[in-house]
Amino acid sequence: MTLEEAKEILSVYRDDLPLDELPEVSLALTMPETNDALQEWFKEEQKFDQEISAAFSEIEVPKDLAARVLAEAPTDTEDQKPTESKIVPFPTRRLWIAAAAAVVLTAAGLVNYFAFPPPVQFPGTEFSSVSKFRNDMAFYANSRFVLAHMTEDFAEARDWLRDHQAPSYEETPGAIVSYEGMGCQTFPWGEHQVSLICFRNGNDDIVHLFVANKDAFKELMPASELQALQVERKLETGGWITEDKVYLFVGSDSDVKIGSLLASISGV
Amino acid sequence: MGNPAEFERIVNDFYQDLYRFAYSLAKNQADATDLTQQTFYRFATKGDTIRDKSKTKSWLFRTLKNDFLSQARRSQKFQHIPLEDAGPELPDEQSEDPSRSVDSHLVVEALQKVDETYRIALSLFYMKGLSYKEIAHTLEIPIGTVMSRLSRGKAQLKSALSAVA
């Protein structure tokens, strides 16, 4: 090996080179041992490499780059996988990115509107009328809302409501226990808190069960009047009163009947 | 991307080196940012096709390099000199040592004067995170050829640093 050949190798030597695959590197490495000038030259080369590497690591990276990359990443490769021809030159891409961002923001706003609808408001401070409760709960059942806690287990729904200081049942009422739970929710009704438990009846129809504390009402209508089925806002409603709670079933559309469900409640 | 957590990990592991590599090639922040984002976009949509996950890093750098070359040639902003037309320029003992006081701007400036083929190899070489084997995988050439390109590129870089210093 000539001196020039050794220098060509040594000038780019790094200790991760696979020496077993490159015997000429091992040979070149022995030459500085007997040549002081070459050894000094080799040290300078290594020093040069370290300084250039250090300069590279000083190239400033935009702080928000990772976040931008992650924000741009497609979430569904099957739907959004681009073909080669769809990847446009990067100077032009910025316009596409801006346009895409506008579309995404608009879509996100729509998704947000439908996925997280604004809460239904019941203004006022005093609710003494059970008939108003009936009407308001039918209104709520007709509105868009999301369940705060999803569960098929009525006992779990009860515990969740208790944890949120919301009115609930001690034991799952009547025939509900044999049905499939969906989840629960609690929301303010004036100054009081009302609970909602959703489930599917034997016909796979969604039924709402609203629960309010009895002290939310200044004057209670006779129990028989609440038990009588009544259509409010096109939804069948009917309920019962216990020692400290008022319960109300509300169907999810005009075809949902709650008569047999109500009849399964003990004492009704 | 099939696994968002894995994608995020790969972004966090490699975005800095990829950006620096892109910057060393494109020499401006906007294009380097676009190249980096484009590379990860490609990875998000095509990364599932990488059979050997240990080669993910090489795949990313190779994709960025190919995109850069494709864009650069399309825009004709960069002069391309075929490797076979470039003569060997080995370092010699009398050349001035330009390694004093080098900073990143100076290095990037000098790199632009290095032939494109050598510049890409040099950028990968000076990126601390890439091994020789990974450079070879990225460039799809044997390690011996990588060494040869590096040696010639380094000679040109030294010469360019002397000129810009």
Short mmCIF file of C-alpha atoms in Angstrom, two decimals:
data_model
loop_
_atom_site.label_atom_id
_atom_site.label_comp_id
_atom_site.label_asym_id
_atom_site.label_seq_id
_atom_site.Cartn_x
_atom_site.Cartn_y
_atom_site.Cartn_z
CA MET A 1 0.00 0.00 0.00
CA THR A 2 1.40 3.38 -1.00
CA LEU A 3 1.34 6.45 1.23
CA GLU A 4 -1.33 8.08 -0.97
CA GLU A 5 -3.53 4.99 -0.80
CA ALA A 6 -3.18 4.92 2.99
CA LYS A 7 -4.08 8.60 3.20
CA GLU A 8 -7.19 8.12 1.09
CA ILE A 9 -8.38 5.50 3.56
CA LEU A 10 -7.23 7.25 6.73
CA SER A 11 -8.76 10.55 5.69
CA VAL A 12 -12.22 9.04 6.07
CA TYR A 13 -11.55 6.52 8.82
CA ARG A 14 -14.13 6.10 11.53
CA ASP A 15 -14.21 3.40 14.18
CA ASP A 16 -17.52 1.99 12.96
CA LEU A 17 -15.94 0.76 9.73
CA PRO A 18 -16.32 -3.03 9.50
CA LEU A 19 -12.62 -3.98 9.53
CA ASP A 20 -13.33 -7.65 8.89
CA GLU A 21 -14.91 -6.70 5.55
CA LEU A 22 -12.19 -4.20 4.64
CA PRO A 23 -8.72 -5.63 5.24
CA GLU A 24 -7.11 -2.65 3.48
CA VAL A 25 -8.36 -0.41 6.28
CA SER A 26 -6.63 -2.53 8.90
CA LEU A 27 -3.44 -2.33 6.86
CA ALA A 28 -3.69 1.45 6.46
CA LEU A 29 -4.15 1.83 10.21
CA THR A 30 -0.78 0.21 10.86
CA MET A 31 1.13 2.73 8.73
CA PRO A 32 0.99 5.75 11.09
CA GLU A 33 2.66 3.56 13.74
CA THR A 34 5.91 3.74 11.80
CA ASN A 35 5.51 7.16 10.20
CA ASP A 36 5.40 10.14 12.57
CA ALA A 37 4.43 12.62 9.86
CA LEU A 38 1.58 10.39 8.77
CA GLN A 39 0.51 9.97 12.37
CA GLU A 40 0.39 13.75 12.85
CA TRP A 41 -1.49 14.16 9.58
CA PHE A 42 -3.97 11.45 10.66
CA LYS A 43 -4.63 13.25 13.96
CA GLU A 44 -5.32 16.48 12.10
CA GLU A 45 -7.76 14.68 9.82
CA GLN A 46 -9.63 13.26 12.81
CA LYS A 47 -9.72 16.67 14.42
CA PHE A 48 -11.06 18.23 11.22
CA ASP A 49 -13.83 15.62 11.10
CA GLN A 50 -14.80 16.31 14.70
CA GLU A 51 -15.02 20.03 14.05
CA ILE A 52 -17.14 19.63 10.93
CA SER A 53 -19.43 17.22 12.79
CA ALA A 54 -19.73 19.75 15.60
CA ALA A 55 -20.58 22.47 13.07
CA PHE A 56 -23.28 20.23 11.60
CA SER A 57 -24.83 19.70 14.99
CA GLU A 58 -25.03 23.48 15.39
CA ILE A 59 -27.39 23.84 12.45
CA GLU A 60 -30.46 25.25 14.13
CA VAL A 61 -33.59 23.16 13.78
CA PRO A 62 -36.97 24.97 13.85
CA LYS A 63 -38.43 24.40 17.31
CA ASP A 64 -41.90 23.59 16.06
CA LEU A 65 -40.79 21.24 13.30
CA ALA A 66 -41.70 17.99 15.07
CA ALA A 67 -45.11 19.37 15.99
CA ARG A 68 -45.70 20.48 12.40
CA VAL A 69 -44.69 17.07 11.06
CA LEU A 70 -47.03 15.32 13.48
CA ALA A 71 -49.85 17.72 12.71
CA GLU A 72 -49.49 17.05 8.98
CA ALA A 73 -49.30 13.30 9.28
CA PRO A 74 -52.24 11.55 7.64
CA THR A 75 -54.28 9.53 10.10
CA ASP A 76 -55.67 7.02 7.65
CA THR A 77 -53.16 5.71 5.16
CA GLU A 78 -55.74 3.74 3.19
CA ASP A 79 -57.80 6.82 2.43
CA GLN A 80 -55.01 9.30 2.00
CA LYS A 81 -52.12 7.35 0.55
CA PRO A 82 -50.76 9.53 -2.26
CA THR A 83 -49.36 8.20 -5.47
CA GLU A 84 -45.95 9.31 -6.72
CA SER A 85 -47.50 11.80 -9.10
CA LYS A 86 -49.52 13.41 -6.31
CA ILE A 87 -46.44 14.51 -4.38
CA VAL A 88 -45.88 18.00 -5.72
CA PRO A 89 -42.63 20.00 -5.64
CA PHE A 90 -41.96 21.41 -2.22
CA PRO A 91 -42.10 25.13 -3.14
CA THR A 92 -45.67 24.54 -4.35
CA ARG A 93 -46.56 22.29 -1.43
CA ARG A 94 -46.90 25.23 0.94
CA LEU A 95 -49.97 26.44 -0.94
CA TRP A 96 -51.47 22.99 -0.74
CA ILE A 97 -50.63 22.80 2.92
CA ALA A 98 -52.38 26.12 3.58
CA ALA A 99 -55.42 25.00 1.62
CA ALA A 100 -55.43 21.62 3.34
CA ALA A 101 -55.12 23.30 6.73
CA ALA A 102 -58.18 25.42 5.99
CA VAL A 103 -60.15 22.33 4.99
CA VAL A 104 -58.99 20.46 8.09
CA LEU A 105 -59.94 23.36 10.36
CA THR A 106 -63.38 23.60 8.80
CA ALA A 107 -63.87 19.85 9.08
CA ALA A 108 -62.62 19.92 12.66
CA GLY A 109 -65.14 22.65 13.47
CA LEU A 110 -67.99 20.61 12.01
CA VAL A 111 -66.83 17.46 13.79
CA ASN A 112 -66.54 19.41 17.02
CA TYR A 113 -70.03 20.83 16.56
CA PHE A 114 -71.63 17.44 16.06
CA ALA A 115 -69.42 15.44 18.43
CA PHE A 116 -69.47 17.97 21.23
CA PRO A 117 -72.75 19.89 20.94
CA PRO A 118 -73.29 22.85 23.22
CA PRO A 119 -75.09 21.87 26.42
CA VAL A 120 -78.83 22.32 26.58
CA GLN A 121 -79.61 25.26 28.84
CA PHE A 122 -82.61 25.42 31.18
CA PRO A 123 -82.66 29.03 32.35
CA GLY A 124 -84.42 30.00 35.56
CA THR A 125 -83.90 29.25 39.19
CA GLU A 126 -87.11 27.69 40.36
CA PHE A 127 -88.72 24.52 39.09
CA SER A 128 -91.69 23.55 41.12
CA SER A 129 -93.65 21.85 38.41
CA VAL A 130 -93.32 18.18 37.58
CA SER A 131 -95.19 18.82 34.35
CA LYS A 132 -92.50 21.29 33.35
CA PHE A 133 -89.89 18.69 34.25
CA ARG A 134 -91.66 16.27 31.93
CA ASN A 135 -91.69 18.77 29.10
CA ASP A 136 -88.09 19.87 29.63
CA MET A 137 -86.79 16.30 29.72
CA ALA A 138 -88.59 15.52 26.47
CA PHE A 139 -86.94 18.60 25.03
CA TYR A 140 -83.56 17.34 26.25
CA ALA A 141 -84.18 13.87 24.81
CA ASN A 142 -84.89 15.47 21.43
CA SER A 143 -81.73 17.59 21.54
CA ARG A 144 -78.21 16.60 20.54
CA PHE A 145 -76.12 15.52 23.49
CA VAL A 146 -73.28 13.17 24.32
CA LEU A 147 -73.15 10.73 27.22
CA ALA A 148 -70.40 11.64 29.63
CA HIS A 149 -69.82 8.05 30.70
CA MET A 150 -70.32 5.05 28.46
CA THR A 151 -71.18 1.77 30.14
CA GLU A 152 -73.52 -1.17 29.72
CA ASP A 153 -73.50 -1.79 33.46
CA PHE A 154 -76.29 0.01 35.34
CA ALA A 155 -74.47 -0.37 38.66
CA GLU A 156 -71.41 1.31 37.15
CA ALA A 157 -73.61 4.12 35.82
CA ARG A 158 -75.09 4.56 39.29
CA ASP A 159 -71.64 4.74 40.88
CA TRP A 160 -70.48 7.26 38.26
CA LEU A 161 -73.50 9.47 38.96
CA ARG A 162 -72.92 9.27 42.70
CA ASP A 163 -69.30 10.26 42.21
CA HIS A 164 -70.55 13.32 40.35
CA GLN A 165 -73.03 14.22 43.11
CA ALA A 166 -75.90 13.51 40.76
CA PRO A 167 -79.20 11.87 41.75
CA SER A 168 -79.38 8.16 41.13
CA TYR A 169 -81.17 4.94 42.06
CA GLU A 170 -80.23 2.50 44.81
CA GLU A 171 -81.27 -0.53 42.80
CA THR A 172 -81.74 -0.69 39.07
CA PRO A 173 -85.47 -0.04 38.62
CA GLY A 174 -87.81 -2.71 37.34
CA ALA A 175 -87.17 -4.41 34.02
CA ILE A 176 -84.31 -2.11 33.11
CA VAL A 177 -81.88 -4.51 34.67
CA SER A 178 -82.49 -7.01 31.86
CA TYR A 179 -81.73 -4.48 29.16
CA GLU A 180 -78.48 -3.25 27.66
CA GLY A 181 -77.17 -0.06 29.18
CA MET A 182 -75.52 2.63 27.03
CA GLY A 183 -74.21 5.19 29.47
CA CYS A 184 -75.10 8.13 31.62
CA GLN A 185 -74.93 11.88 31.90
CA THR A 186 -75.73 14.61 34.37
CA PHE A 187 -76.68 18.20 33.62
CA PRO A 188 -78.08 21.22 35.44
CA TRP A 189 -81.77 21.87 35.42
CA GLY A 190 -82.03 25.35 36.87
CA GLU A 191 -80.46 25.19 40.31
CA HIS A 192 -80.76 21.41 40.44
CA GLN A 193 -78.88 18.52 38.98
CA VAL A 194 -80.63 15.93 36.86
CA SER A 195 -79.28 12.51 35.85
CA LEU A 196 -79.87 10.71 32.60
CA ILE A 197 -79.34 7.00 32.02
CA CYS A 198 -79.72 5.67 28.48
CA PHE A 199 -80.41 2.09 27.57
CA ARG A 200 -81.96 -0.07 24.86
CA ASN A 201 -85.23 -1.87 25.49
CA GLY A 202 -86.24 -5.28 24.18
CA ASN A 203 -87.02 -3.81 20.76
CA ASP A 204 -83.55 -2.29 20.59
CA ASP A 205 -85.07 1.19 20.94
CA ILE A 206 -83.25 3.82 22.95
CA VAL A 207 -85.02 4.87 26.12
CA HIS A 208 -84.05 7.71 28.46
CA LEU A 209 -84.45 7.54 32.22
CA PHE A 210 -84.23 10.94 33.92
CA VAL A 211 -83.77 11.17 37.68
CA ALA A 212 -84.21 14.28 39.83
CA ASN A 213 -84.23 14.79 43.57
CA LYS A 214 -87.66 15.33 45.04
CA ASP A 215 -86.56 18.58 46.68
CA ALA A 216 -86.18 20.11 43.22
CA PHE A 217 -89.97 20.41 43.19
CA LYS A 218 -91.93 22.66 45.45
CA GLU A 219 -95.21 21.05 44.58
CA LEU A 220 -95.51 17.50 43.39
CA MET A 221 -98.28 16.39 41.14
CA PRO A 222 -100.14 13.31 42.29
CA ALA A 223 -98.15 10.10 41.59
CA SER A 224 -100.97 8.76 39.45
CA GLU A 225 -100.71 11.76 37.15
CA LEU A 226 -97.00 11.21 36.59
CA GLN A 227 -97.56 7.50 35.99
CA ALA A 228 -100.06 8.19 33.24
CA LEU A 229 -98.44 7.99 29.84
CA GLN A 230 -98.28 11.34 28.19
CA VAL A 231 -96.78 12.50 24.89
CA GLU A 232 -94.49 15.49 25.20
CA ARG A 233 -92.80 16.89 22.12
CA LYS A 234 -93.86 13.75 20.22
CA LEU A 235 -92.16 11.47 22.76
CA GLU A 236 -94.00 9.15 25.13
CA THR A 237 -93.25 9.93 28.75
CA GLY A 238 -94.18 8.43 32.08
CA GLY A 239 -92.66 8.23 35.53
CA TRP A 240 -92.97 7.54 39.20
CA ILE A 241 -92.12 9.08 42.52
CA THR A 242 -90.30 7.51 45.44
CA GLU A 243 -89.49 8.78 48.89
CA ASP A 244 -86.80 11.14 47.66
CA LYS A 245 -86.63 10.94 43.85
CA VAL A 246 -88.66 11.62 40.76
CA TYR A 247 -88.07 9.27 37.82
CA LEU A 248 -89.16 9.78 34.25
CA PHE A 249 -88.95 7.54 31.21
CA VAL A 250 -88.80 9.30 27.84
CA GLY A 251 -88.70 7.51 24.51
CA SER A 252 -86.24 8.44 21.78
CA ASP A 253 -88.82 8.85 19.04
CA SER A 254 -92.55 8.72 18.58
CA ASP A 255 -92.61 4.97 17.98
CA VAL A 256 -90.93 4.06 21.25
CA LYS A 257 -93.48 2.84 23.79
CA ILE A 258 -92.67 2.84 27.47
CA GLY A 259 -95.91 1.47 28.93
CA SER A 260 -94.68 -2.05 29.67
CA LEU A 261 -91.42 -0.70 31.00
CA LEU A 262 -93.26 1.58 33.37
CA ALA A 263 -95.50 -1.26 34.44
CA SER A 264 -92.47 -3.28 35.50
CA ILE A 265 -91.59 -0.75 38.17
CA SER A 266 -92.57 -2.01 41.61
CA GLY A 267 -95.46 -0.11 43.09
CA VAL A 268 -96.42 1.68 39.87
CA MET B 1 -49.69 5.49 9.63
CA GLY B 2 -50.72 2.28 11.30
CA ASN B 3 -49.31 3.11 14.71
CA PRO B 4 -49.44 6.80 15.67
CA ALA B 5 -47.28 6.31 18.78
CA GLU B 6 -44.57 4.59 16.76
CA PHE B 7 -44.76 7.32 14.12
CA GLU B 8 -44.33 9.98 16.78
CA ARG B 9 -41.33 8.16 18.22
CA ILE B 10 -39.67 7.99 14.81
CA VAL B 11 -40.37 11.66 14.15
CA ASN B 12 -38.83 12.62 17.49
CA ASP B 13 -35.82 10.38 16.95
CA PHE B 14 -34.91 11.57 13.47
CA TYR B 15 -36.41 14.94 12.62
CA GLN B 16 -33.38 16.93 13.77
CA ASP B 17 -30.82 14.91 11.80
CA LEU B 18 -33.09 14.83 8.77
CA TYR B 19 -33.54 18.58 8.90
CA ARG B 20 -29.79 19.17 9.20
CA PHE B 21 -29.17 16.83 6.29
CA ALA B 22 -31.82 18.67 4.26
CA TYR B 23 -30.35 22.02 5.22
CA SER B 24 -26.87 20.95 4.17
CA LEU B 25 -28.29 20.06 0.75
CA ALA B 26 -30.80 22.83 0.17
CA LYS B 27 -29.02 25.56 2.09
CA ASN B 28 -32.16 27.35 3.19
CA GLN B 29 -34.57 26.83 6.03
CA ALA B 30 -37.82 26.83 4.04
CA ASP B 31 -36.74 24.11 1.63
CA ALA B 32 -35.10 22.09 4.41
CA THR B 33 -38.34 22.24 6.40
CA ASP B 34 -40.40 21.20 3.39
CA LEU B 35 -38.06 18.34 2.58
CA THR B 36 -38.22 17.09 6.15
CA GLN B 37 -41.99 17.30 6.31
CA GLN B 38 -42.32 15.67 2.91
CA THR B 39 -40.07 12.81 4.00
CA PHE B 40 -42.17 12.09 7.07
CA TYR B 41 -45.32 12.39 5.01
CA ARG B 42 -43.97 9.75 2.68
CA PHE B 43 -43.04 7.63 5.67
CA ALA B 44 -46.52 8.00 7.12
CA THR B 45 -48.08 6.81 3.89
CA LYS B 46 -45.50 4.27 2.74
CA GLY B 47 -43.49 3.38 5.82
CA ASP B 48 -45.48 0.19 6.28
CA THR B 49 -43.73 -1.22 3.23
CA ILE B 50 -40.34 -1.23 5.01
CA ARG B 51 -39.83 -4.90 5.78
CA ASP B 52 -36.70 -4.55 7.91
CA LYS B 53 -37.53 -1.95 10.55
CA SER B 54 -33.85 -1.57 11.45
CA LYS B 55 -33.43 0.14 8.07
CA THR B 56 -36.02 2.81 8.80
CA LYS B 57 -33.36 5.46 9.36
CA SER B 58 -31.63 4.69 6.06
CA TRP B 59 -35.00 4.70 4.34
CA LEU B 60 -35.77 8.18 5.68
CA PHE B 61 -32.42 9.65 4.61
CA ARG B 62 -32.57 7.98 1.22
CA THR B 63 -36.08 9.27 0.62
CA LEU B 64 -35.06 12.79 1.55
CA LYS B 65 -31.98 12.59 -0.66
CA ASN B 66 -34.00 11.30 -3.63
CA ASP B 67 -36.62 13.99 -3.17
CA PHE B 68 -33.95 16.64 -3.00
CA LEU B 69 -32.26 15.42 -6.18
CA SER B 70 -35.57 15.14 -7.95
CA GLN B 71 -36.64 18.65 -6.97
CA ALA B 72 -33.25 20.18 -7.54
CA ARG B 73 -32.95 18.76 -11.04
CA ARG B 74 -36.49 19.75 -11.84
CA SER B 75 -35.84 23.31 -10.85
CA GLN B 76 -32.34 23.25 -12.34
CA LYS B 77 -31.11 25.23 -9.42
CA PHE B 78 -28.15 22.99 -8.85
CA GLN B 79 -25.44 21.92 -11.22
CA HIS B 80 -24.98 18.18 -11.48
CA ILE B 81 -21.57 16.77 -12.34
CA PRO B 82 -21.52 13.05 -13.07
CA LEU B 83 -19.17 11.17 -10.80
CA GLU B 84 -17.14 9.78 -13.69
CA ASP B 85 -16.34 13.32 -14.88
CA ALA B 86 -14.86 14.35 -11.58
CA GLY B 87 -11.20 13.65 -11.10
CA PRO B 88 -9.68 12.45 -7.85
CA GLU B 89 -8.55 15.16 -5.51
CA LEU B 90 -6.73 13.55 -2.67
CA PRO B 91 -5.70 15.55 0.34
CA ASP B 92 -2.09 16.51 0.34
CA GLU B 93 0.27 17.42 3.10
CA GLN B 94 0.88 20.97 1.87
CA SER B 95 -2.76 22.04 1.74
CA GLU B 96 -3.76 24.75 4.15
CA ASP B 97 -5.62 23.47 7.19
CA PRO B 98 -8.97 25.27 7.06
CA SER B 99 -10.43 23.58 10.09
CA ARG B 100 -9.90 26.50 12.41
CA SER B 101 -12.97 28.40 13.53
CA VAL B 102 -15.45 26.58 11.32
CA ASP B 103 -19.09 27.26 12.02
CA SER B 104 -22.22 25.72 10.61
CA HIS B 105 -22.92 28.55 8.15
CA LEU B 106 -19.40 28.40 6.82
CA VAL B 107 -19.57 24.62 6.43
CA VAL B 108 -22.92 24.73 4.65
CA GLU B 109 -21.62 27.50 2.41
CA ALA B 110 -18.52 25.52 1.57
CA LEU B 111 -20.51 22.34 0.99
CA GLN B 112 -22.38 24.01 -1.85
CA LYS B 113 -19.10 24.17 -3.73
CA VAL B 114 -18.60 20.42 -3.41
CA ASP B 115 -19.85 18.22 -6.21
CA GLU B 116 -23.35 17.02 -5.50
CA THR B 117 -22.46 13.33 -5.35
CA TYR B 118 -19.74 13.96 -2.81
CA ARG B 119 -21.76 16.55 -0.91
CA ILE B 120 -24.51 14.07 -0.11
CA ALA B 121 -22.02 11.50 1.14
CA LEU B 122 -20.21 14.12 3.22
CA SER B 123 -23.41 15.40 4.82
CA LEU B 124 -24.36 11.89 5.87
CA PHE B 125 -20.83 11.23 7.12
CA TYR B 126 -20.75 14.29 9.34
CA MET B 127 -24.21 13.55 10.70
CA LYS B 128 -23.21 11.93 13.95
CA GLY B 129 -26.12 9.53 14.06
CA LEU B 130 -25.34 7.55 10.89
CA SER B 131 -22.94 4.64 10.79
CA TYR B 132 -20.92 3.73 7.71
CA LYS B 133 -23.30 0.86 7.04
CA GLU B 134 -26.28 3.18 7.25
CA ILE B 135 -24.64 5.63 4.86
CA ALA B 136 -24.02 2.77 2.45
CA HIS B 137 -27.67 1.66 2.75
CA THR B 138 -28.86 5.21 2.25
CA LEU B 139 -26.79 5.71 -0.88
CA GLU B 140 -27.27 2.11 -2.02
CA ILE B 141 -23.58 1.69 -2.73
CA PRO B 142 -20.82 -0.47 -1.12
CA ILE B 143 -18.88 0.91 1.83
CA GLY B 144 -15.72 1.06 -0.28
CA THR B 145 -17.46 3.40 -2.71
CA VAL B 146 -18.73 5.48 0.19
CA MET B 147 -15.12 5.86 1.39
CA SER B 148 -13.96 6.84 -2.05
CA ARG B 149 -16.64 9.52 -2.40
CA LEU B 150 -15.93 10.81 1.07
CA SER B 151 -12.22 11.08 0.44
CA ARG B 152 -12.77 13.09 -2.74
CA GLY B 153 -15.51 15.15 -1.20
CA LYS B 154 -13.44 15.96 1.83
CA ALA B 155 -10.64 17.25 -0.34
CA GLN B 156 -13.10 19.51 -2.15
CA LEU B 157 -14.60 20.65 1.14
CA LYS B 158 -11.22 21.66 2.51
CA SER B 159 -10.51 23.59 -0.62
CA ALA B 160 -13.91 25.28 -0.45
CA LEU B 161 -13.47 26.15 3.21
CA SER B 162 -10.18 27.82 2.40
CA ALA B 163 -11.97 29.90 -0.22
CA VAL B 164 -14.91 30.99 1.94
CA ALA B 165 -12.99 31.48 5.20
#
